């Protein structure tokens, strides 16, 4: 899959922008603050329907404008597809896939698959569990759009349950109802996370071996409170969850929040049997983060039979030459967008002919 072109109107610092892209490498060069990441953000928006930088869609609208348009044409299995978004100050976000309006993000997911890699991702291993859950959830959602619904429905009920726990009058019957509803979504979340973490482990193990010249063995473990086993089916997962959340009710009442559930899950990452988050060096933590992140690309390929588009935001200045090379060469057949403020990064591609260099200056682009 690859993105052929993009059109932006009144988006961030662009008034009007139209760009054609290369099937392989697109290098966005420009000084700080000129609008490079804004373009990656627009591509990401077409994939997920929201930004990776903000939850407030209105920030995407160019200052002093009423609304913004983001549109792109991408090729998938030799067919052209078009995705369009309109975000306005006084309207609901509009999304169209091939000119047909959709009303649920779930219907957008899986059309244009994108993996973004930015310097923050190098902290994936070091960060708190929230970031790792986000990573896992985004990965699964791209492959199984329905999963996104399970997560958002789970979160909605979780919010209601926590509100009830904080209220002065505690209706136990209502808590029972919430527990039951939560369990209906939690069972899927446990099941998919278990299965996907296993797949991610296999893929990232291989990549990690490559990155460390066979020296380091990477392992990933799914950390959850209900002891999910390999062969647990949906009913068993549901019951395990219900049992656990009921046994924690008194504690929940005391703390006025829900202490049990997939919103407390995490993954542990081991290198040669040692927990990297606790014992790994900074370099090991970064390399493990890269391995995890790159496994996302292979996983999407395995599950959807098409490679996603790779967005590398400012990542080149963070990597040594060996890893820069690996990134580009490991993924010979995929479309990559790279932003950099260092013009000499184009030298990395000197011997490659399929490179499209785009210079960005103050919301204007020249190819
Ligand atoms: N809604 C908006 N309207 C107009 N301009 C905006 C809006 N949102 C952001 N900008 C401008 O966009 C610019 C930032 O763009 P972007 O983050 O893409 O820069 P960049 O080229 O990636 O820079 P860096 O190299 O520092 O990462 C800033 O100058 C900011 O003022
Ligand atoms: Mg940037």
Short mmCIF file of C-alpha atoms and ligand atoms in Angstrom, two decimals:
data_model
loop_
_atom_site.label_atom_id
_atom_site.label_comp_id
_atom_site.label_asym_id
_atom_site.label_seq_id
_atom_site.Cartn_x
_atom_site.Cartn_y
_atom_site.Cartn_z
CA UNK A 1 0.00 0.00 0.00
CA UNK A 2 1.25 3.49 -0.71
CA UNK A 3 0.09 7.05 -0.64
CA UNK A 4 0.04 8.71 -4.04
CA UNK A 5 -0.86 12.26 -3.16
CA UNK A 6 -2.23 14.50 -0.50
CA UNK A 7 -4.25 17.70 -0.53
CA UNK A 8 -4.54 20.03 2.45
CA UNK A 9 -6.66 23.14 2.80
CA UNK A 10 -6.41 25.45 5.81
CA UNK A 11 -4.66 22.75 7.75
CA UNK A 12 -2.14 23.73 10.49
CA UNK A 13 0.29 26.18 8.85
CA UNK A 14 -0.77 25.28 5.28
CA UNK A 15 -3.35 27.27 3.38
CA UNK A 16 -3.31 25.06 0.29
CA UNK A 17 -0.96 22.21 -0.34
CA UNK A 18 -0.89 19.52 -2.96
CA UNK A 19 1.88 16.91 -2.98
CA UNK A 20 2.67 13.85 -5.10
CA UNK A 21 4.64 11.14 -3.42
CA UNK A 22 7.13 8.48 -4.42
CA UNK A 23 6.23 4.84 -3.89
CA UNK A 24 9.37 4.35 -1.86
CA UNK A 25 11.11 7.14 0.01
CA UNK A 26 9.85 10.63 0.63
CA UNK A 27 12.22 12.88 2.50
CA UNK A 28 10.75 16.03 4.03
CA UNK A 29 13.53 18.49 4.72
CA UNK A 30 13.23 21.85 6.43
CA UNK A 31 14.23 23.89 9.44
CA UNK A 32 12.44 23.57 12.76
CA UNK A 33 8.85 24.73 12.93
CA UNK A 34 8.27 24.85 9.16
CA UNK A 35 5.56 22.19 8.89
CA UNK A 36 7.23 18.81 8.36
CA UNK A 37 5.55 16.93 11.19
CA UNK A 38 2.26 18.57 10.23
CA UNK A 39 2.35 16.59 6.98
CA UNK A 40 2.99 13.28 8.77
CA UNK A 41 0.18 14.18 11.13
CA UNK A 42 -2.15 14.67 8.16
CA UNK A 43 -1.23 11.23 6.80
CA UNK A 44 -1.82 9.72 10.22
CA UNK A 45 -5.19 11.46 10.44
CA UNK A 46 -6.31 9.69 7.29
CA UNK A 47 -5.38 6.39 8.85
CA UNK A 48 -6.80 6.66 12.37
CA UNK A 49 -9.12 9.66 12.17
CA UNK A 50 -7.29 11.52 14.87
CA UNK A 51 -3.94 13.13 15.50
CA UNK A 52 -1.01 11.59 17.33
CA UNK A 53 -0.25 14.98 18.84
CA UNK A 54 -3.54 16.24 20.15
CA UNK A 55 -7.02 15.12 21.07
CA UNK A 56 -8.40 18.50 20.12
CA UNK A 57 -9.29 18.39 16.44
CA UNK A 58 -9.78 22.15 16.35
CA UNK A 59 -6.03 22.68 16.74
CA UNK A 60 -5.67 21.24 13.25
CA UNK A 61 -7.63 24.09 11.68
CA UNK A 62 -5.39 26.84 10.40
CA UNK A 63 -5.51 29.90 12.65
CA UNK A 64 -8.34 32.25 11.65
CA UNK A 65 -10.01 29.66 9.42
CA UNK A 66 -13.40 28.06 9.87
CA UNK A 67 -12.59 24.55 8.76
CA UNK A 68 -9.92 22.30 7.36
CA UNK A 69 -9.81 19.68 4.61
CA UNK A 70 -7.41 16.76 4.52
CA UNK A 71 -7.57 14.40 1.58
CA UNK A 72 -5.37 11.72 0.09
CA UNK A 73 -5.30 9.11 -2.62
CA UNK A 74 -3.67 5.80 -1.82
CA UNK A 75 -3.09 2.67 -3.81
CA UNK A 76 -4.02 -0.67 -2.30
CA UNK A 77 -3.95 -3.97 -4.17
CA UNK A 78 -3.64 -1.89 -7.35
CA UNK A 79 -6.83 0.07 -6.71
CA UNK A 80 -6.94 3.77 -5.99
CA UNK A 81 -8.81 4.83 -2.88
CA UNK A 82 -9.55 8.23 -1.50
CA UNK A 83 -9.89 9.30 2.11
CA UNK A 84 -11.16 12.74 3.06
CA UNK A 85 -11.65 14.51 6.36
CA UNK A 86 -13.33 17.80 7.09
CA UNK A 87 -13.01 19.34 10.52
CA UNK A 88 -14.81 22.56 11.36
CA UNK A 89 -15.22 24.85 14.33
CA UNK A 90 -18.96 24.38 14.43
CA UNK A 91 -19.56 20.96 12.99
CA UNK A 92 -19.06 17.29 13.60
CA UNK A 93 -15.95 15.81 12.01
CA UNK A 94 -16.77 14.48 8.55
CA UNK A 95 -14.94 11.46 7.13
CA UNK A 96 -15.40 9.96 3.67
CA UNK A 97 -13.89 6.81 2.22
CA UNK A 98 -14.20 6.70 -1.55
CA UNK A 99 -16.76 9.51 -1.37
CA UNK A 100 -19.00 7.62 1.04
CA UNK A 101 -19.53 9.23 4.45
CA UNK A 102 -18.80 7.10 7.46
CA UNK A 103 -19.89 7.80 11.00
CA UNK A 104 -17.70 5.50 13.02
CA UNK A 105 -13.91 5.55 13.32
CA UNK A 106 -14.10 1.77 13.19
CA UNK A 107 -15.15 2.02 9.53
CA UNK A 108 -12.09 4.10 8.74
CA UNK A 109 -9.58 1.80 10.43
CA UNK A 110 -7.88 -0.75 8.25
CA UNK A 111 -8.15 1.33 5.07
CA UNK A 112 -4.83 3.13 5.15
CA UNK A 113 -2.44 1.45 7.55
CA UNK A 114 0.29 3.64 8.95
CA UNK A 115 3.07 3.07 11.46
CA UNK A 116 4.60 6.17 12.96
CA UNK A 117 7.95 6.19 14.64
CA UNK A 118 9.06 9.29 16.51
CA UNK A 119 11.69 9.97 19.16
CA UNK A 120 9.12 9.39 21.91
CA UNK A 121 8.78 5.80 20.74
CA UNK A 122 12.37 5.21 21.74
CA UNK A 123 11.07 5.51 25.29
CA UNK A 124 8.38 2.90 24.81
CA UNK A 125 10.19 0.45 27.08
CA UNK A 126 11.13 3.04 29.66
CA UNK A 127 7.77 4.82 29.75
CA UNK A 128 4.81 4.05 31.98
CA UNK A 129 2.32 1.24 31.24
CA UNK A 130 -0.16 3.67 29.68
CA UNK A 131 2.12 4.26 26.69
CA UNK A 132 2.65 0.54 26.18
CA UNK A 133 -1.09 -0.12 26.33
CA UNK A 134 -1.62 2.60 23.77
CA UNK A 135 0.98 0.96 21.54
CA UNK A 136 -0.66 -2.45 21.82
CA UNK A 137 -4.16 -1.07 21.34
CA UNK A 138 -3.27 0.93 18.27
CA UNK A 139 -1.53 -2.02 16.75
CA UNK A 140 -4.46 -4.38 17.28
CA UNK A 141 -7.03 -1.79 16.18
CA UNK A 142 -5.40 -1.39 12.80
CA UNK A 143 -5.69 -5.09 12.20
CA UNK A 144 -8.99 -5.74 13.94
CA UNK A 145 -11.10 -2.57 13.73
CA UNK A 146 -13.73 -4.14 15.97
CA UNK A 147 -11.17 -4.16 18.77
CA UNK A 148 -11.27 -0.38 18.76
CA UNK A 149 -14.96 -0.60 19.62
CA UNK A 150 -14.35 -3.00 22.47
CA UNK A 151 -11.81 -0.62 23.94
CA UNK A 152 -13.92 2.49 23.59
CA UNK A 153 -17.05 0.80 24.96
CA UNK A 154 -15.04 -0.63 27.84
CA UNK A 155 -13.67 2.82 28.63
CA UNK A 156 -17.10 4.41 28.53
CA UNK A 157 -18.47 1.98 31.09
CA UNK A 158 -15.33 2.23 33.17
CA UNK A 159 -15.82 6.01 33.37
CA UNK A 160 -19.42 5.50 34.52
CA UNK A 161 -18.38 2.94 37.08
CA UNK A 162 -15.70 5.23 38.49
CA UNK A 163 -18.19 8.07 38.65
CA UNK A 164 -20.55 5.86 40.62
CA UNK A 165 -17.75 4.86 42.99
CA UNK A 166 -17.09 8.53 43.64
CA UNK A 167 -20.73 9.41 44.27
CA UNK A 168 -22.21 9.64 47.76
CA UNK A 169 -24.91 7.11 47.20
CA UNK A 170 -23.54 3.77 46.07
CA UNK A 171 -26.08 1.66 44.23
CA UNK A 172 -24.75 -1.91 44.45
CA UNK A 173 -27.18 -3.18 41.83
CA UNK A 174 -25.90 -0.65 39.38
CA UNK A 175 -22.35 -1.75 40.16
CA UNK A 176 -23.38 -5.32 39.34
CA UNK A 177 -24.72 -4.15 36.01
CA UNK A 178 -21.53 -2.25 35.22
CA UNK A 179 -19.40 -5.26 36.16
CA UNK A 180 -21.39 -7.45 33.81
CA UNK A 181 -21.15 -4.93 30.99
CA UNK A 182 -17.43 -4.45 31.55
CA UNK A 183 -16.87 -8.19 31.43
CA UNK A 184 -18.50 -8.36 27.99
CA UNK A 185 -15.80 -6.11 26.56
CA UNK A 186 -12.94 -7.07 28.85
CA UNK A 187 -13.03 -10.69 27.65
CA UNK A 188 -12.31 -9.63 24.06
CA UNK A 189 -9.60 -7.21 25.13
CA UNK A 190 -7.84 -9.94 27.11
CA UNK A 191 -8.16 -12.44 24.29
CA UNK A 192 -6.85 -10.16 21.55
CA UNK A 193 -4.07 -8.74 23.68
CA UNK A 194 -2.91 -12.22 24.63
CA UNK A 195 -2.88 -13.43 21.03
CA UNK A 196 -1.28 -10.32 19.60
CA UNK A 197 1.42 -9.99 22.20
CA UNK A 198 2.45 -13.52 21.33
CA UNK A 199 2.74 -12.59 17.67
CA UNK A 200 4.56 -9.36 18.41
CA UNK A 201 7.01 -11.28 20.54
CA UNK A 202 7.97 -13.63 17.73
CA UNK A 203 8.44 -10.80 15.26
CA UNK A 204 10.33 -8.44 17.54
CA UNK A 205 12.55 -11.26 18.76
CA UNK A 206 13.74 -11.77 15.19
CA UNK A 207 14.26 -8.08 14.57
CA UNK A 208 16.08 -7.66 17.85
CA UNK A 209 18.47 -10.49 17.02
CA UNK A 210 19.26 -8.70 13.78
CA UNK A 211 19.81 -5.37 15.48
CA UNK A 212 22.15 -6.81 18.07
CA UNK A 213 24.04 -9.24 15.83
CA UNK A 214 22.52 -12.26 17.58
CA UNK A 215 23.73 -11.24 21.03
CA UNK A 216 20.44 -10.40 22.70
CA UNK A 217 17.35 -12.52 23.12
CA UNK A 218 14.15 -10.49 23.50
CA UNK A 219 11.08 -11.76 25.33
CA UNK A 220 7.74 -10.12 25.88
CA UNK A 221 5.24 -11.09 28.50
CA UNK A 222 1.62 -10.07 28.85
CA UNK A 223 1.07 -8.71 32.35
CA UNK A 224 -2.51 -8.80 33.60
CA UNK A 225 -4.32 -9.27 36.89
CA UNK A 226 -6.45 -12.28 35.97
CA UNK A 227 -3.74 -14.75 34.93
CA UNK A 228 -4.83 -15.13 31.31
CA UNK A 229 -3.77 -18.57 30.06
CA UNK A 230 -2.93 -19.54 26.52
CA UNK A 231 -6.02 -21.65 26.02
CA UNK A 232 -8.63 -19.58 27.87
CA UNK A 233 -11.71 -19.00 25.75
CA UNK A 234 -14.01 -15.98 25.94
CA UNK A 235 -16.28 -17.48 28.63
CA UNK A 236 -13.40 -18.36 30.89
CA UNK A 237 -11.87 -14.91 30.48
CA UNK A 238 -15.20 -13.32 31.28
CA UNK A 239 -15.59 -15.36 34.45
CA UNK A 240 -12.04 -14.77 35.58
CA UNK A 241 -12.60 -11.06 35.19
CA UNK A 242 -15.95 -11.07 36.98
CA UNK A 243 -14.59 -13.06 39.87
CA UNK A 244 -11.64 -10.73 40.24
CA UNK A 245 -13.59 -7.50 39.99
CA UNK A 246 -16.15 -8.73 42.51
CA UNK A 247 -13.47 -9.70 44.97
CA UNK A 248 -12.02 -6.24 44.61
CA UNK A 249 -15.27 -4.38 45.19
CA UNK A 250 -14.55 -3.38 48.76
CA UNK A 251 -11.16 -2.07 47.77
CA UNK A 252 -12.71 -0.20 44.83
CA UNK A 253 -15.20 1.42 47.19
CA UNK A 254 -12.41 2.41 49.52
CA UNK A 255 -10.29 3.91 46.74
CA UNK A 256 -13.33 5.12 44.78
CA UNK A 257 -11.94 3.79 41.55
CA UNK A 258 -11.80 0.55 39.55
CA UNK A 259 -8.60 -1.29 40.34
CA UNK A 260 -9.20 -4.39 38.23
CA UNK A 261 -9.33 -4.72 34.48
CA UNK A 262 -7.48 -4.44 31.20
CA UNK A 263 -6.99 -0.71 31.83
CA UNK A 264 -4.30 -1.84 34.27
CA UNK A 265 -2.56 -4.27 31.88
CA UNK A 266 1.05 -3.95 30.82
CA UNK A 267 3.76 -5.82 28.98
CA UNK A 268 7.14 -6.77 30.41
CA UNK A 269 10.15 -6.86 28.16
CA UNK A 270 13.16 -9.01 28.87
CA UNK A 271 16.60 -9.13 27.30
CA UNK A 272 18.52 -12.31 28.05
CA UNK A 273 16.03 -12.94 30.86
CA UNK A 274 16.48 -9.57 32.57
CA UNK A 275 13.64 -7.04 32.75
CA UNK A 276 14.89 -4.25 30.45
CA UNK A 277 12.79 -1.58 32.08
CA UNK A 278 14.47 -2.19 35.40
CA UNK A 279 17.92 -3.47 34.48
CA UNK A 280 18.53 -2.53 30.85
CA UNK A 281 20.98 0.15 29.81
CA UNK A 282 19.63 3.17 27.99
CA UNK A 283 20.92 1.74 24.71
CA UNK A 284 19.24 -1.61 25.34
CA UNK A 285 15.98 0.11 26.20
CA UNK A 286 16.11 2.11 22.99
CA UNK A 287 16.97 -0.90 20.85
CA UNK A 288 14.20 -2.96 22.44
CA UNK A 289 11.79 -0.10 21.70
CA UNK A 290 12.89 -0.08 18.06
CA UNK A 291 12.40 -3.85 17.81
CA UNK A 292 8.91 -3.60 19.25
CA UNK A 293 8.00 -0.72 17.03
CA UNK A 294 9.28 -2.41 13.89
CA UNK A 295 7.37 -5.56 14.73
CA UNK A 296 4.25 -3.49 14.15
CA UNK A 297 5.16 -3.25 10.47
CA UNK A 298 5.69 -6.98 10.06
CA UNK A 299 2.56 -7.77 12.01
CA UNK A 300 0.38 -5.59 9.80
CA UNK A 301 1.93 -7.25 6.77
CA UNK A 302 1.29 -10.72 8.19
CA UNK A 303 -2.30 -10.03 9.10
CA UNK A 304 -3.45 -7.83 6.20
CA UNK A 305 -1.04 -9.12 3.53
CA UNK A 306 0.02 -5.55 2.77
CA UNK A 307 2.80 -3.49 4.24
CA UNK A 308 1.75 -0.31 6.02
CA UNK A 309 3.23 3.09 5.30
CA UNK A 310 6.06 4.03 7.62
CA UNK A 311 6.34 7.55 9.02
CA UNK A 312 9.69 8.40 10.58
CA UNK A 313 9.45 11.70 12.41
CA UNK A 314 12.86 13.15 13.28
CA UNK A 315 14.12 9.70 14.05
CA UNK A 316 17.26 9.82 11.94
CA UNK A 317 19.15 12.18 14.17
CA UNK A 318 18.47 9.76 17.04
CA UNK A 319 19.95 6.71 15.36
CA UNK A 320 23.49 5.75 14.54
CA UNK A 321 24.38 5.07 10.90
CA UNK A 322 24.06 1.33 11.27
CA UNK A 323 20.47 1.60 12.44
CA UNK A 324 19.58 4.27 9.89
CA UNK A 325 20.71 1.87 7.20
CA UNK A 326 18.89 -1.03 8.75
CA UNK A 327 15.65 0.88 8.84
CA UNK A 328 15.78 1.70 5.16
CA UNK A 329 17.14 -1.62 4.03
CA UNK A 330 15.05 -3.85 6.25
CA UNK A 331 12.00 -2.43 4.54
CA UNK A 332 12.91 -2.40 0.88
CA UNK A 333 9.37 -2.63 -0.39
CA UNK A 334 7.54 -0.17 1.73
CA UNK A 335 6.74 3.47 1.41
CA UNK A 336 8.58 5.61 3.93
CA UNK A 337 8.16 9.25 4.89
CA UNK A 338 11.10 10.76 6.72
CA UNK A 339 11.31 14.21 8.25
CA UNK A 340 14.58 15.82 9.10
CA UNK A 341 15.89 19.25 9.92
CA UNK A 342 19.36 18.23 8.80
CA UNK A 343 19.79 18.70 5.10
CA UNK A 344 22.78 16.36 4.93
CA UNK A 345 20.52 13.44 5.81
CA UNK A 346 19.73 13.33 2.14
CA UNK A 347 23.23 11.96 1.64
CA UNK A 348 22.07 8.68 3.18
CA UNK A 349 20.00 8.17 0.05
CA UNK A 350 22.59 9.32 -2.44
CA UNK A 351 22.81 5.97 -4.17
CA UNK A 352 19.07 5.45 -4.32
CA UNK A 353 17.03 6.66 -7.26
CA UNK A 354 13.54 6.27 -5.83
CA UNK A 355 13.78 9.18 -3.42
CA UNK A 356 11.51 12.18 -3.52
CA UNK A 357 12.96 15.15 -1.67
CA UNK A 358 10.47 17.77 -0.54
CA UNK A 359 11.69 21.02 0.97
CA UNK A 360 9.35 22.59 3.48
CA UNK A 361 9.51 26.24 4.39
CA UNK A 362 6.87 28.20 6.28
CA UNK A 363 3.97 26.05 5.19
CA UNK A 364 5.09 25.88 1.57
CA UNK A 365 6.61 22.92 -0.19
CA UNK A 366 8.87 22.59 -3.19
CA UNK A 367 9.65 19.28 -4.82
N1 LIG B 1 -3.58 25.54 13.66
C1 LIG B 1 -2.47 26.09 13.19
N2 LIG B 1 -2.54 27.17 12.35
C2 LIG B 1 -1.43 27.75 11.87
N3 LIG B 1 -0.18 27.33 12.16
C3 LIG B 1 -0.06 26.28 12.98
C4 LIG B 1 -1.19 25.62 13.53
N4 LIG B 1 -0.75 24.60 14.30
C5 LIG B 1 0.58 24.64 14.23
N5 LIG B 1 1.01 25.63 13.45
C6 LIG B 1 2.39 25.98 13.13
O1 LIG B 1 3.04 24.87 12.56
C7 LIG B 1 4.42 24.92 12.88
C8 LIG B 1 4.91 23.60 13.41
O2 LIG B 1 4.91 22.70 12.38
P1 LIG B 1 5.62 21.28 12.56
O3 LIG B 1 5.41 20.75 13.90
O4 LIG B 1 5.17 20.49 11.40
O5 LIG B 1 7.14 21.71 12.40
P2 LIG B 1 8.38 20.83 11.99
O6 LIG B 1 8.82 21.26 10.63
O7 LIG B 1 8.08 19.40 12.17
O8 LIG B 1 9.45 21.33 13.04
P3 LIG B 1 10.55 20.50 13.91
O9 LIG B 1 11.71 20.29 12.99
O10 LIG B 1 10.88 21.44 14.99
O11 LIG B 1 9.92 19.26 14.38
C9 LIG B 1 4.61 25.94 13.95
O12 LIG B 1 5.27 27.03 13.38
C10 LIG B 1 3.20 26.30 14.36
O13 LIG B 1 3.07 27.65 14.69
MG1 LIG B 2 8.62 18.03 13.63
#
